[in-house]
Structure formats: C-alpha cells, structure tokens
Amino acid sequence: MTAPTEAARGLPVAGAAEARRAAVRLVREDGRAVVAMLALNGLAAAAGLGGPWLLGRIIDDVRAGAGTGHVDRLALGILCFALAQLLLGRFARYAGYRFGERTLARIRERFVERALALPASVVERAGTGDLMTRGTADVATVGTTLRDAAPEVSVALVQVVLIMAAMLAVDLPLGVCGVLCLSGIWFATRWYLRRAHAGYLAEGAADSALAEVLGSTAAGARTVEALGLEERRIAAAAEAIENCRATRTHTLNLRSVLFPVVEFSYVAPVAGILLIGGALRGTGAVGIGAVVSCALYVWQLAEPMDKALLWLDQLQRSNASFARVEGVGRIDAPVVTGGARPADDRIDVVGVRYAYQGERDVLHGVDLTVRPGERLAVVGPSGAGKSTLGRLLAGAEVPRTGRVTVGRVPVAELDPAQLRRHVVLVSQEHHVFLGTVRDNLGIAAPTAGDRELRAALAAVGGDWVDELPDGLDTALGAGGHRPDAQQAQQLALARVVLADPHTVILDEATSLLDPATARHTERSLAAVLRGRTVIAIAHRLHTAHDADRVAVMDGGRVTELGSHDELLAADGGYAALWRSWHGG
Ligand code: ADP
C-alpha cells in the first residue's frame, strides 16, 4: 500500500507485506513461547466448552428421569471444567505476557539500533519529531498490543473457533443458524478494517507533524521572538492540531459505526437459535438440551468476540504504528565498503555539486585541495555554502556529483570508526549525552582507559572533572551535574583529542560562546589542533588572517583561494571585505 503524503515527506513507512514479514520474524524468534501460549489457550478454551455441554445433558437427562445423584455428578463436572479453564487461562496469559515483553524489548532494541545508524542528513530532513514519535508513542502502542491485546486476542480467537466447532457438533442446523446470524459482524468488521489502517496511519503522521511543529517552536523560541514569528508559529501549531483532530474524528466515526452493529449482532443469533430451535423442537428434530447448549454457546461467544473486537481497534492502531516503527529500517544505510584505506591525509574536493533533498543546488562545482597540516579558513557571506561544504568534508553528506576524498578514498565510504580517525567536524552545538562523563568521552574512543580520558580533558583545560563528586563516573544532565557551555564544549573537544583525527573541521565552533569563554576555549582549541590539518569555517576575519590559506565562498562556489597576503594583493572580494572590516 502507499504511504500517506504526510508520511512520505518524513521517514518512510513499511508496506503491509513488509510489516507482515517483520511480524512473522518476531514470532519465529520466540517460536516456542508462541506454541506454548497457543497450546495453553486451546486447552483453556476447550475446558470452557464443558459447561454448556454438561448443562444441555443435565436438561435432557432430567427429562429422561435421571436422579439427583447423577445431576450432582454432572454439576461437579461443570465446576471442574470451570476451574480448569481458570487455571489454564491464567497460565496462557502468563505465557502471553512474557512473550509480549520479550518481543517488545526486541522491537525497541532494533529501533534504537536502526535510528542510531541513520545518516544524520536523513534525520535532519525528516525532522527529529517524526523519529521521536516513532520511538516513543508508536513503540508504546505496539507495546500495549503485545502486552495486553495479543494475549487477550489470541485467547479470544481460540475460544471463538472452539465454541463455533462445539455449536456445530451439538447440532448442525442450529450451529449453522448461529454462525449465519453472526455474519453481520463479519461485514461490519471488513468495512471497518478497509478504512482503519489508512485512518490510523494518517493519525500517526498528524501526531508526528504536531510534535515537529511544537518541538521546533520550543527549540527555536528565541529566534521566533527575535524575528516576530509568533503569529506564524501559532498558526502552524493550530493547523497541526486541527489536522490531528480531523484524523482522530475520522477514526472515531469508523468506531461509532462498528460498535453498535456488533452489539446488535450478539443478540441476533441467540434469538435466531431460540426461534429455529423452538420450531425444530416442534417437529422433534432436536432436543431441548441441544437448543439450550447452542443458545449458551452462542451467548458465550459474545464475550471473546467483544474482547477481540475491542482490541481490534488497538490492533489497527498498532499495525499502523508497527509499520511506522519498521519503516525506519527501509532507509538505506550509507554505502560503507570499509575496505579501502586512505593512502595519506590529503583531502580533495573535486567538482562537487550538492542539493538538499529535492531542492536547488547549493554548491555549484567546488574544487579544493587541503594539504596535510595546513590551516585553511573558509569565509564568505551567510548562505554561501560554507557549512554545507564542511558537512561534505566530514562525510555527513554525500555529494550529488563529484567527490570528496581523503587519501583518495571517498569520505562517505569510510565506516564511522575509520572516518573518526581521519576527519572530525566540530560545530556550534555541543551536545551533552545523558550518562556519565566517561560515557560522554567514551563515544569517541570506546577502548580508552581512565588515564587517557583524563588526559584528553586536561588537554582542553577541563580539569573540573577532578572536582566532581564521582570524577569520571559523575552523571551529567538532568538529575546530575549540569555542564555549562564551556564544559560542554570542552567535552566535545576532548572527544576530538580522543578520536585523534588528522583533520578537524571547525564550523564556527566558538561563535555561540561569550567572548571570555570563547577566548578560553580558543586556547584549549589551540592545544587540540596542534599538528593537525584545520579547516576553519570562520565568521571572524582574524581567523582568516592567521590561516595558511583562505578560501572565499560565494553563491556555492569557491571564488578566491590563496594566502591572506596574496588575496589582499589580488584586490578582489576578500580584500574589500578585509578593508571594510578593518575600517579602511
Ligand atoms: P553558510 O554556512 O555559508 O551560511 P550553508 O551551507 O549553511 O551556508 O547554506 C547554503 C545554502 O543551503 C543556503 O541557501 C541554505 O539556505 C541552504 N541550506 C542549508 N542547510 C539546509 C538544509 N538542512 N536544508 C535545506 N537547505 C539548506
């Protein structure tokens, strides 16, 4: 089936066949538990059939003149069957819940693995809201299904099948009549199922869109205020909320048709069996006991069917959620051959053109060679493509045409661990991960010991770790030590020291800091950068002045390239910029 347009713009959604295959795989992975669950369910349902059958027999036997002793024995039988059903049902549910929890854990783990493997550019394009909604709300919906709905529904379905079989066995014409009277449920359910999957997918997509709008508004609150965009953001949120409401109303409408039809359908077969049973009894074709048994069976059917139908809604919801969770696996991981090893530390950018998803080119044929050990400053007006070039150099994006290579190997073909040893991008955003100081540093060098971690922090001036209550084991973030901007930056820089790449790309790494902190950090940076190739995307021209060469970018092209002095002598755009900056 095709995904709705909202979802198509975000991350992909798994098709019906694909989701089915994934579900079958999950069941197979825990096959024994599923077999045990079904067997226990079957036994519990079979035990449930004993009561009505014995009751029918009591009626017939009493009419044939049986004594109280015989009736007592049969009544004891009913009690035993009820007890057996209770116990077997309990174990069946227990097996079901265990299976559900284990499977949910596997789904979660797989989702996290896949989400972490996603190319950063894909996540940026789709918006983190979509990924977040899938990882939280959608996984929780699938979880409810596995935890509650799946065990309940499997019990109910087995009961329904066995009760129907028992009804047909007690008396074929009456049984057929009962089953026919139930057919209304079949049509109503089919009508509902045809519409519900798309309805719930749309609901999920609307939730994602709302999370995205609210999340980005909150994250960019200052920008929104500064640019006076409040009205527009409120309008966007209102539209997303309206869309959520509309998709929810649609599924509510579907339910409001399904449930009344189903309710009526339970009463119809009991009336049908009593009417037809009464008529047949008149002709002597059937005994009263059989009529009572069949009527009780059909009455018994209402409970499991009700349960199954109640959960049907949840199943539909979780089907759509599962398709969204599995959809993350459809994104191709970046082509990582991992075989080739860079011959040296030289970086070449050859004929690179790049466009963000479905948009115009923002780089129009960039050629650049960065020699090992040199300091290259990239300057130019905002929107010239400097950050985009930085991301391509760091392997975060793949050029549309042309190539970016390190030691003649395309950077995008290096696996993450290999890439980290060659090129690292340090941007303005320094994320502190929830975890200990050790966790935050260990990302860059999983095998590093305490001494190395401390040395890396010390190299960037991060001696504060020694003053923390638990040193490297101090938890960071909410509930633990909250690092300030400078400490967050030092953690990021210590990661660079640990990764030990030959080339560091600085994308305005210190521009968000206040001047005093920035100076301090730049001193730390100098320690990190010693002996490495440095590509600095600069907005302060003194960075360019200190660099070995300067690349000037404008409109997605490198327009000038040379040392500060050469560019001044050439008297082009850079010289004009420098003069205006220097006030003369
Ligand atoms: P600079 O760093 O020189 O300011 P950028 O590389 O950030 O320039 O941007 C170059 C062009 O690419 C701009 O027109 C910008 O609007 C566009 N651009 C940047 N990031 C994205 C993105 N994630 N999606 C779409 N367009 C983008």
XYZ file of C-alpha atoms and ligand atoms in Angstrom:
611
model
C 0.000 0.000 0.000
C 1.104 3.546 -0.472
C 2.001 5.693 2.472
C 0.036 8.873 3.003
C 1.675 12.042 1.806
C 2.473 13.351 5.287
C 4.494 10.280 5.978
C 6.134 10.330 2.558
C 7.704 13.665 3.397
C 9.083 12.293 6.639
C 10.632 8.916 7.243
C 9.261 6.002 5.216
C 6.533 3.646 6.407
C 6.805 -0.119 5.928
C 4.385 -1.649 3.409
C 1.804 -4.217 4.513
C 3.823 -7.197 3.232
C 6.999 -5.893 4.782
C 5.358 -5.324 8.180
C 3.874 -8.831 7.985
C 7.297 -10.329 7.287
C 8.755 -8.410 10.216
C 5.946 -9.631 12.487
C 6.449 -13.245 11.362
C 10.169 -12.891 12.037
C 9.442 -11.659 15.562
C 7.114 -14.586 16.208
C 9.690 -17.045 14.835
C 12.402 -15.656 17.054
C 10.334 -16.731 20.056
C 8.571 -19.659 18.391
C 8.479 -21.983 21.412
C 6.814 -19.383 23.607
C 4.175 -18.806 20.919
C 3.468 -22.546 20.591
C 3.184 -22.850 24.401
C 0.884 -19.847 24.528
C -1.397 -21.198 21.798
C -1.483 -24.702 23.308
C -2.435 -23.361 26.758
C -5.039 -21.103 25.181
C -6.511 -24.023 23.259
C -6.740 -26.154 26.388
C -8.313 -23.301 28.372
C -10.894 -22.712 25.641
C -11.622 -26.441 25.376
C -12.212 -26.563 29.139
C -14.675 -23.668 28.711
C -16.790 -25.785 26.354
C -17.554 -28.377 29.018
C -20.064 -26.262 30.985
C -22.779 -25.640 28.362
C -22.480 -29.194 27.033
C -22.981 -30.679 30.519
C -25.864 -28.272 31.182
C -27.568 -29.481 27.997
C -27.044 -33.061 29.173
C -28.481 -32.307 32.625
C -31.658 -30.967 30.985
C -32.020 -33.972 28.692
C -31.181 -36.489 31.458
C -33.609 -34.889 33.944
C -36.333 -35.048 31.309
C -35.417 -38.737 30.842
C -35.877 -39.210 34.618
C -32.304 -39.102 35.994
C -31.838 -38.865 39.776
C -30.226 -36.106 41.880
C -27.001 -38.122 42.305
C -26.479 -38.107 38.529
C -27.242 -34.381 38.311
C -24.811 -33.664 41.162
C -22.053 -35.540 39.385
C -22.656 -33.571 36.196
C -22.778 -30.311 38.186
C -19.424 -31.258 39.786
C -18.137 -31.803 36.252
C -19.219 -28.233 35.336
C -17.295 -26.929 38.361
C -14.161 -28.890 37.384
C -14.302 -27.566 33.830
C -14.691 -24.005 35.143
C -11.698 -24.451 37.476
C -9.568 -25.975 34.716
C -10.462 -23.077 32.430
C -9.487 -20.579 35.111
C -6.094 -22.150 35.790
C -5.203 -22.860 32.169
C -6.327 -19.337 31.216
C -4.048 -17.882 33.864
C -1.002 -19.764 32.558
C -1.915 -18.933 28.970
C -1.980 -15.236 29.840
C 1.279 -15.518 31.741
C 2.951 -17.111 28.699
C 1.409 -14.403 26.506
C 2.643 -11.529 28.647
C 6.145 -12.936 28.806
C 6.217 -13.309 25.034
C 4.887 -9.757 24.661
C 7.515 -8.205 26.923
C 10.387 -10.041 25.268
C 9.209 -9.133 21.799
C 8.681 -5.507 22.766
C 12.233 -5.386 24.096
C 13.497 -6.736 20.778
C 11.483 -4.175 18.792
C 12.845 -1.364 20.978
C 16.428 -2.523 20.661
C 16.146 -2.871 16.902
C 14.546 0.549 16.610
C 17.327 2.190 18.615
C 19.976 0.390 16.546
C 18.369 1.496 13.312
C 17.769 5.040 14.491
C 21.396 5.384 15.526
C 22.563 4.036 12.174
C 20.502 6.575 10.219
C 22.534 9.070 8.235
C 22.365 12.411 10.067
C 21.155 14.079 6.870
C 18.097 11.805 6.735
C 17.157 12.625 10.332
C 17.623 16.346 9.693
C 15.437 16.232 6.618
C 12.670 14.192 8.197
C 12.765 16.164 11.433
C 13.576 14.653 14.800
C 9.886 14.960 15.776
C 8.982 12.097 13.454
C 11.742 9.858 14.760
C 10.857 10.758 18.359
C 7.165 9.994 17.853
C 8.016 6.646 16.330
C 10.450 5.804 19.101
C 8.019 6.758 21.881
C 4.291 6.877 21.010
C 4.429 4.255 18.232
C 6.631 1.826 20.152
C 4.329 2.299 23.186
C 1.275 1.474 21.040
C 2.937 -1.675 19.743
C 3.909 -2.412 23.351
C 0.303 -2.189 24.601
C -0.702 -4.572 21.854
C 1.975 -7.081 22.668
C 1.499 -6.767 26.389
C -2.317 -6.800 26.553
C -4.014 -7.110 23.193
C -2.046 -10.031 21.719
C -2.569 -12.403 24.692
C -6.236 -11.387 25.065
C -6.970 -11.642 21.357
C -5.232 -14.981 20.951
C -7.263 -16.363 23.890
C -10.432 -14.903 22.398
C -9.819 -16.207 18.881
C -9.114 -19.741 20.060
C -12.281 -19.583 22.183
C -14.361 -18.356 19.245
C -13.140 -21.142 16.952
C -13.707 -23.867 19.541
C -17.127 -22.573 20.617
C -18.253 -22.452 16.987
C -16.982 -26.001 16.436
C -18.800 -27.172 19.581
C -22.006 -25.475 18.424
C -21.832 -27.242 15.065
C -21.038 -30.543 16.796
C -24.005 -30.309 19.216
C -26.486 -29.724 16.424
C -25.502 -28.952 12.830
C -28.618 -26.980 11.661
C -28.747 -24.923 14.871
C -24.985 -24.340 14.735
C -25.165 -23.182 11.098
C -28.037 -20.879 12.039
C -25.982 -19.367 14.881
C -22.926 -18.848 12.680
C -25.065 -17.267 9.907
C -26.667 -14.854 12.376
C -23.181 -13.757 13.426
C -22.221 -12.868 9.847
C -23.255 -9.237 10.373
C -20.120 -8.828 12.487
C -18.022 -10.114 9.607
C -19.332 -7.485 7.167
C -19.109 -4.633 9.667
C -15.556 -5.627 10.586
C -14.474 -5.867 6.957
C -15.911 -2.436 6.273
C -14.018 -1.094 9.265
C -10.698 -2.787 8.518
C -10.666 -1.468 4.949
C -10.648 2.088 6.283
C -8.962 1.826 9.653
C -5.330 1.170 8.631
C -5.104 4.290 6.474
C -7.003 6.217 9.146
C -4.550 5.289 11.877
C -1.535 5.880 9.633
C -2.867 9.389 8.995
C -3.362 9.814 12.742
C 0.264 8.803 13.399
C 1.571 11.142 10.710
C -0.507 14.000 12.147
C 0.956 13.286 15.614
C 4.480 13.384 14.185
C 3.786 16.660 12.409
C 2.413 18.195 15.607
C 5.436 17.016 17.636
C 7.697 18.502 14.976
C 5.933 21.874 14.955
C 5.805 22.156 18.757
C 9.358 20.840 19.206
C 10.911 23.167 16.660
C 8.966 26.164 18.001
C 10.164 25.434 21.538
C 13.750 24.799 20.422
C 13.843 27.979 18.344
C 11.807 30.090 20.791
C 14.368 32.886 20.879
C 14.588 33.093 17.115
C 10.805 33.096 16.902
C 10.654 36.006 19.334
C 13.523 37.900 17.766
C 12.020 37.713 14.278
C 8.446 38.270 15.474
C 7.306 34.930 14.048
C 4.893 34.170 16.912
C 1.746 34.540 14.802
C 3.098 32.249 12.123
C 4.217 29.588 14.581
C 0.858 29.729 16.374
C -0.901 29.358 13.030
C 1.320 26.383 12.130
C 0.598 24.754 15.515
C -3.127 25.429 15.141
C -3.091 23.816 11.711
C -1.218 20.762 13.029
C -3.662 20.461 15.951
C -6.622 20.783 13.590
C -5.139 18.061 11.417
C -4.744 15.820 14.494
C -8.361 16.493 15.453
C -9.618 15.722 11.950
C -7.724 12.417 11.708
C -8.942 11.418 15.188
C -12.538 12.318 14.359
C -12.297 10.177 11.251
C -11.241 7.064 13.186
C -13.832 7.852 15.874
C -16.519 7.881 13.160
C -15.355 4.481 11.982
C -15.627 3.100 15.507
C -19.052 4.637 16.026
C -20.356 2.559 13.103
C -18.599 -0.655 14.028
C -19.546 -0.988 17.685
C -23.386 -0.599 17.501
C -23.543 -3.078 14.614
C -21.507 -5.543 16.634
C -23.676 -5.105 19.747
C -26.799 -5.906 17.759
C -25.115 -8.874 16.149
C -24.683 -10.586 19.512
C -28.402 -10.591 20.281
C -29.492 -11.733 16.812
C -28.011 -15.279 16.923
C -29.448 -16.077 20.396
C -32.900 -15.037 19.202
C -32.340 -16.949 15.946
C -31.343 -20.174 17.711
C -34.258 -19.991 20.169
C -36.755 -19.339 17.345
C -35.459 -22.001 14.985
C -34.717 -24.367 17.876
C -38.310 -23.933 19.054
C -39.640 -24.705 15.558
C -37.365 -27.742 15.136
C -38.289 -28.979 18.608
C -41.923 -28.877 17.497
C -41.049 -31.342 14.699
C -38.972 -33.437 17.091
C -35.769 -32.911 15.090
C -33.842 -31.578 18.082
C -33.892 -31.979 21.891
C -34.320 -29.112 24.362
C -30.849 -29.876 25.761
C -29.253 -29.197 22.357
C -31.192 -25.930 21.957
C -30.059 -24.772 25.422
C -26.444 -25.807 24.771
C -26.383 -23.986 21.426
C -28.013 -20.869 22.883
C -25.483 -20.888 25.748
C -22.597 -21.367 23.311
C -23.691 -18.509 21.133
C -24.168 -16.399 24.250
C -20.669 -17.437 25.368
C -19.345 -16.256 22.017
C -20.235 -12.659 22.852
C -17.514 -12.302 25.472
C -14.442 -13.402 23.446
C -15.763 -11.684 20.325
C -16.314 -8.492 22.220
C -12.798 -8.690 23.554
C -11.336 -9.393 20.137
C -13.292 -6.525 18.588
C -12.415 -4.124 21.373
C -8.786 -4.913 20.782
C -9.266 -4.830 17.014
C -9.128 -1.092 17.279
C -5.900 -1.321 19.229
C -4.576 -3.843 16.702
C -5.305 -1.455 13.842
C -3.631 1.356 15.674
C -0.618 -0.766 16.446
C -0.494 -2.149 12.894
C -0.036 1.401 11.688
C 2.450 2.087 14.481
C 4.390 -1.071 13.710
C 4.558 -0.063 10.026
C 5.980 3.294 11.115
C 8.497 1.697 13.518
C 9.583 -0.819 10.862
C 9.689 1.929 8.222
C 12.879 3.240 9.784
C 14.568 0.048 8.560
C 13.722 0.950 4.958
C 16.206 3.761 4.846
C 19.353 2.657 3.143
C 22.336 2.916 5.400
C 25.147 4.881 3.792
C 27.278 2.774 1.466
C 30.094 1.713 3.700
C 32.552 -0.505 1.916
C 35.032 -0.191 4.734
C 37.620 -1.999 2.625
C 39.615 0.889 1.209
C 42.189 2.590 3.393
C 43.152 6.199 2.777
C 46.672 6.383 1.338
C 47.543 9.641 3.111
C 45.972 12.632 4.868
C 45.262 14.751 1.796
C 41.714 15.941 1.269
C 40.437 16.575 -2.258
C 37.160 18.112 -3.262
C 36.603 17.588 -6.988
C 33.708 19.057 -8.982
C 31.307 18.812 -6.049
C 27.688 19.753 -6.530
C 25.205 19.289 -3.748
C 21.499 19.896 -3.257
C 19.449 19.355 -0.112
C 16.645 16.857 -0.771
C 14.643 17.909 -3.791
C 15.935 21.475 -3.753
C 18.185 23.570 -5.972
C 21.953 23.007 -5.919
C 23.604 24.969 -3.121
C 27.127 24.007 -4.208
C 27.878 24.522 -7.891
C 31.110 22.678 -8.678
C 33.551 23.167 -5.815
C 37.217 22.184 -6.298
C 39.594 22.358 -3.365
C 42.673 20.554 -2.118
C 43.581 20.693 1.546
C 47.199 19.791 2.217
C 48.107 17.817 5.330
C 48.952 20.079 8.258
C 47.722 23.314 6.729
C 45.252 25.740 8.261
C 42.558 26.683 5.795
C 39.979 29.329 6.623
C 36.693 29.306 4.718
C 34.993 32.706 4.667
C 32.083 34.243 2.814
C 28.630 35.677 3.288
C 25.935 33.781 5.103
C 24.272 31.190 2.865
C 27.362 30.866 0.632
C 27.537 27.116 1.338
C 30.388 27.052 3.891
C 28.620 24.798 6.409
C 27.392 22.554 3.625
C 30.956 22.155 2.393
C 32.029 21.407 5.980
C 29.433 18.663 6.254
C 30.546 17.142 2.945
C 34.172 17.240 4.054
C 33.203 15.442 7.269
C 31.289 12.747 5.384
C 27.943 13.809 6.932
C 26.528 14.388 3.436
C 27.317 12.751 0.108
C 27.881 14.993 -2.941
C 25.265 14.823 -5.686
C 28.062 14.746 -8.254
C 31.824 14.977 -7.899
C 33.713 13.560 -4.916
C 35.224 14.369 -1.570
C 38.160 12.090 -0.796
C 40.680 11.618 1.966
C 43.847 9.874 0.795
C 41.947 9.111 -2.475
C 39.097 7.256 -0.676
C 35.630 8.913 -0.682
C 34.930 10.051 2.904
C 31.362 8.784 2.721
C 32.674 5.243 2.142
C 34.626 5.115 5.378
C 32.858 3.399 8.246
C 32.180 5.692 11.225
C 35.105 4.416 13.325
C 37.526 4.809 10.423
C 36.157 8.212 9.477
C 36.548 9.435 13.057
C 40.280 8.770 12.892
C 40.582 10.924 9.779
C 38.107 13.806 9.853
C 36.053 15.230 12.702
C 33.583 18.096 12.469
C 33.222 20.367 15.486
C 30.146 22.542 15.178
C 28.478 25.184 17.335
C 26.201 22.688 19.003
C 27.816 20.699 21.764
C 25.541 18.001 22.851
C 25.960 16.527 26.299
C 24.648 12.989 26.332
C 22.671 11.666 29.248
C 25.182 9.473 31.056
C 28.447 9.786 32.918
C 31.464 11.872 31.933
C 33.061 8.587 30.929
C 30.110 7.749 28.625
C 30.334 11.178 27.038
C 34.006 10.778 26.263
C 33.969 7.060 25.512
C 31.857 7.618 22.379
C 34.979 8.857 20.622
C 37.297 6.117 21.884
C 35.434 3.111 23.281
C 38.637 1.373 24.369
C 40.313 4.331 26.103
C 41.247 3.885 29.778
C 40.726 6.382 32.610
C 44.188 7.887 32.190
C 43.585 8.667 28.536
C 40.139 10.131 29.242
C 41.512 12.414 31.974
C 44.485 13.415 29.823
C 42.164 14.321 26.944
C 40.048 16.535 29.199
C 43.137 18.099 30.764
C 44.488 18.910 27.285
C 41.490 21.157 26.659
C 41.529 22.723 30.131
C 38.780 20.537 31.543
C 40.318 19.989 34.986
C 36.895 20.448 36.585
C 36.308 16.719 36.254
C 38.581 16.174 39.282
C 36.278 18.314 41.415
C 33.148 16.329 40.517
C 31.849 14.063 43.306
C 32.373 10.844 41.358
C 35.044 12.007 38.913
C 34.614 10.316 35.544
C 31.603 8.422 36.869
C 29.605 11.557 37.661
C 26.268 11.561 35.865
C 25.719 14.514 33.533
C 22.477 16.221 32.578
C 19.120 16.211 34.331
C 19.470 14.960 37.899
C 23.277 15.039 37.790
C 25.970 17.621 37.144
C 24.815 20.138 34.543
C 27.812 21.245 32.499
C 27.853 24.916 31.447
C 28.511 25.951 27.846
C 32.268 25.922 28.336
C 32.319 22.496 29.950
C 30.073 21.113 27.209
C 32.474 22.482 24.630
C 35.452 21.026 26.469
C 33.769 17.625 26.463
C 33.301 17.956 22.712
C 36.918 18.972 22.227
C 38.179 16.185 24.487
C 36.319 13.809 22.193
C 38.303 15.254 19.294
C 41.556 14.651 21.209
C 40.469 11.057 21.852
C 39.385 10.419 18.274
C 42.770 11.829 17.234
C 41.856 12.687 13.636
C 44.430 14.230 11.311
C 41.869 16.794 10.137
C 39.500 18.903 12.214
C 36.748 20.988 10.670
C 35.597 23.827 12.892
C 32.211 25.208 11.938
C 32.062 28.444 13.890
C 32.777 26.280 16.878
C 33.117 29.144 19.352
C 30.621 31.606 17.922
C 27.882 30.879 20.449
C 30.083 31.477 23.461
C 30.555 34.772 25.270
C 33.884 36.485 24.449
C 35.665 35.470 27.683
C 34.639 31.825 27.327
C 35.434 31.926 23.618
C 38.992 33.114 24.353
C 39.439 30.388 26.922
C 38.088 27.799 24.523
C 40.240 29.022 21.688
C 43.269 28.469 23.887
C 42.029 24.931 24.544
C 41.407 24.566 20.840
C 44.971 25.527 20.020
C 46.111 22.571 22.130
C 43.751 20.236 20.302
C 44.660 21.492 16.863
C 48.436 21.362 17.149
C 49.866 19.189 14.391
C 46.528 18.649 12.622
C 45.029 19.888 9.397
C 42.467 22.534 10.323
C 39.622 23.729 8.149
C 38.002 26.645 9.973
C 34.690 27.979 8.760
C 35.099 31.477 10.056
C 32.932 34.454 10.618
C 35.665 36.492 12.269
C 38.225 37.584 9.774
C 41.117 37.387 12.198
C 40.788 33.591 11.891
C 41.389 34.035 8.157
C 44.337 36.316 8.811
C 46.033 33.648 10.932
C 45.375 30.824 8.448
C 47.847 29.499 5.869
C 45.292 29.879 3.100
C 41.869 31.388 2.764
C 39.049 30.051 0.588
C 36.390 32.652 -0.136
C 32.962 31.206 -0.936
C 30.094 32.979 -2.555
C 26.890 31.582 -4.041
C 28.009 27.950 -3.689
C 31.399 28.432 -5.358
C 34.968 29.000 -4.204
C 35.612 32.419 -5.716
C 39.091 33.127 -4.339
C 41.799 30.924 -2.885
C 45.219 31.898 -1.539
C 47.077 33.235 1.465
C 45.807 36.338 3.232
C 48.563 38.419 1.662
C 48.015 37.037 -1.834
C 44.307 37.744 -1.645
C 44.925 41.283 -0.393
C 47.346 41.823 -3.256
C 44.815 40.467 -5.747
C 42.446 43.184 -4.532
C 39.281 41.130 -5.012
C 36.255 40.465 -2.819
C 38.340 39.293 0.142
C 40.483 42.472 0.076
C 37.292 44.571 0.091
C 35.887 42.557 2.986
C 39.127 42.884 4.923
C 39.316 46.622 4.352
C 35.721 47.182 5.423
C 36.278 45.037 8.493
C 39.437 46.930 9.333
C 37.633 50.184 8.905
C 39.731 51.308 5.988
P 26.791 29.145 5.135
O 27.387 28.156 6.056
O 27.766 29.742 4.188
O 25.980 30.195 5.815
P 25.068 26.972 4.356
O 25.955 25.887 3.861
O 24.531 26.870 5.731
O 25.793 28.382 4.165
O 23.827 27.102 3.381
C 23.969 27.129 1.969
C 22.581 27.077 1.361
O 21.979 25.846 1.668
C 21.667 28.164 1.884
O 20.899 28.634 0.801
C 20.784 27.431 2.876
O 19.511 28.014 2.879
C 20.736 26.037 2.304
N 20.626 25.040 3.385
C 21.451 24.885 4.446
N 21.065 23.851 5.215
C 19.956 23.328 4.637
C 19.094 22.227 4.941
N 19.275 21.444 6.006
N 18.053 22.006 4.094
C 17.851 22.771 3.003
N 18.623 23.807 2.662
C 19.674 24.092 3.451
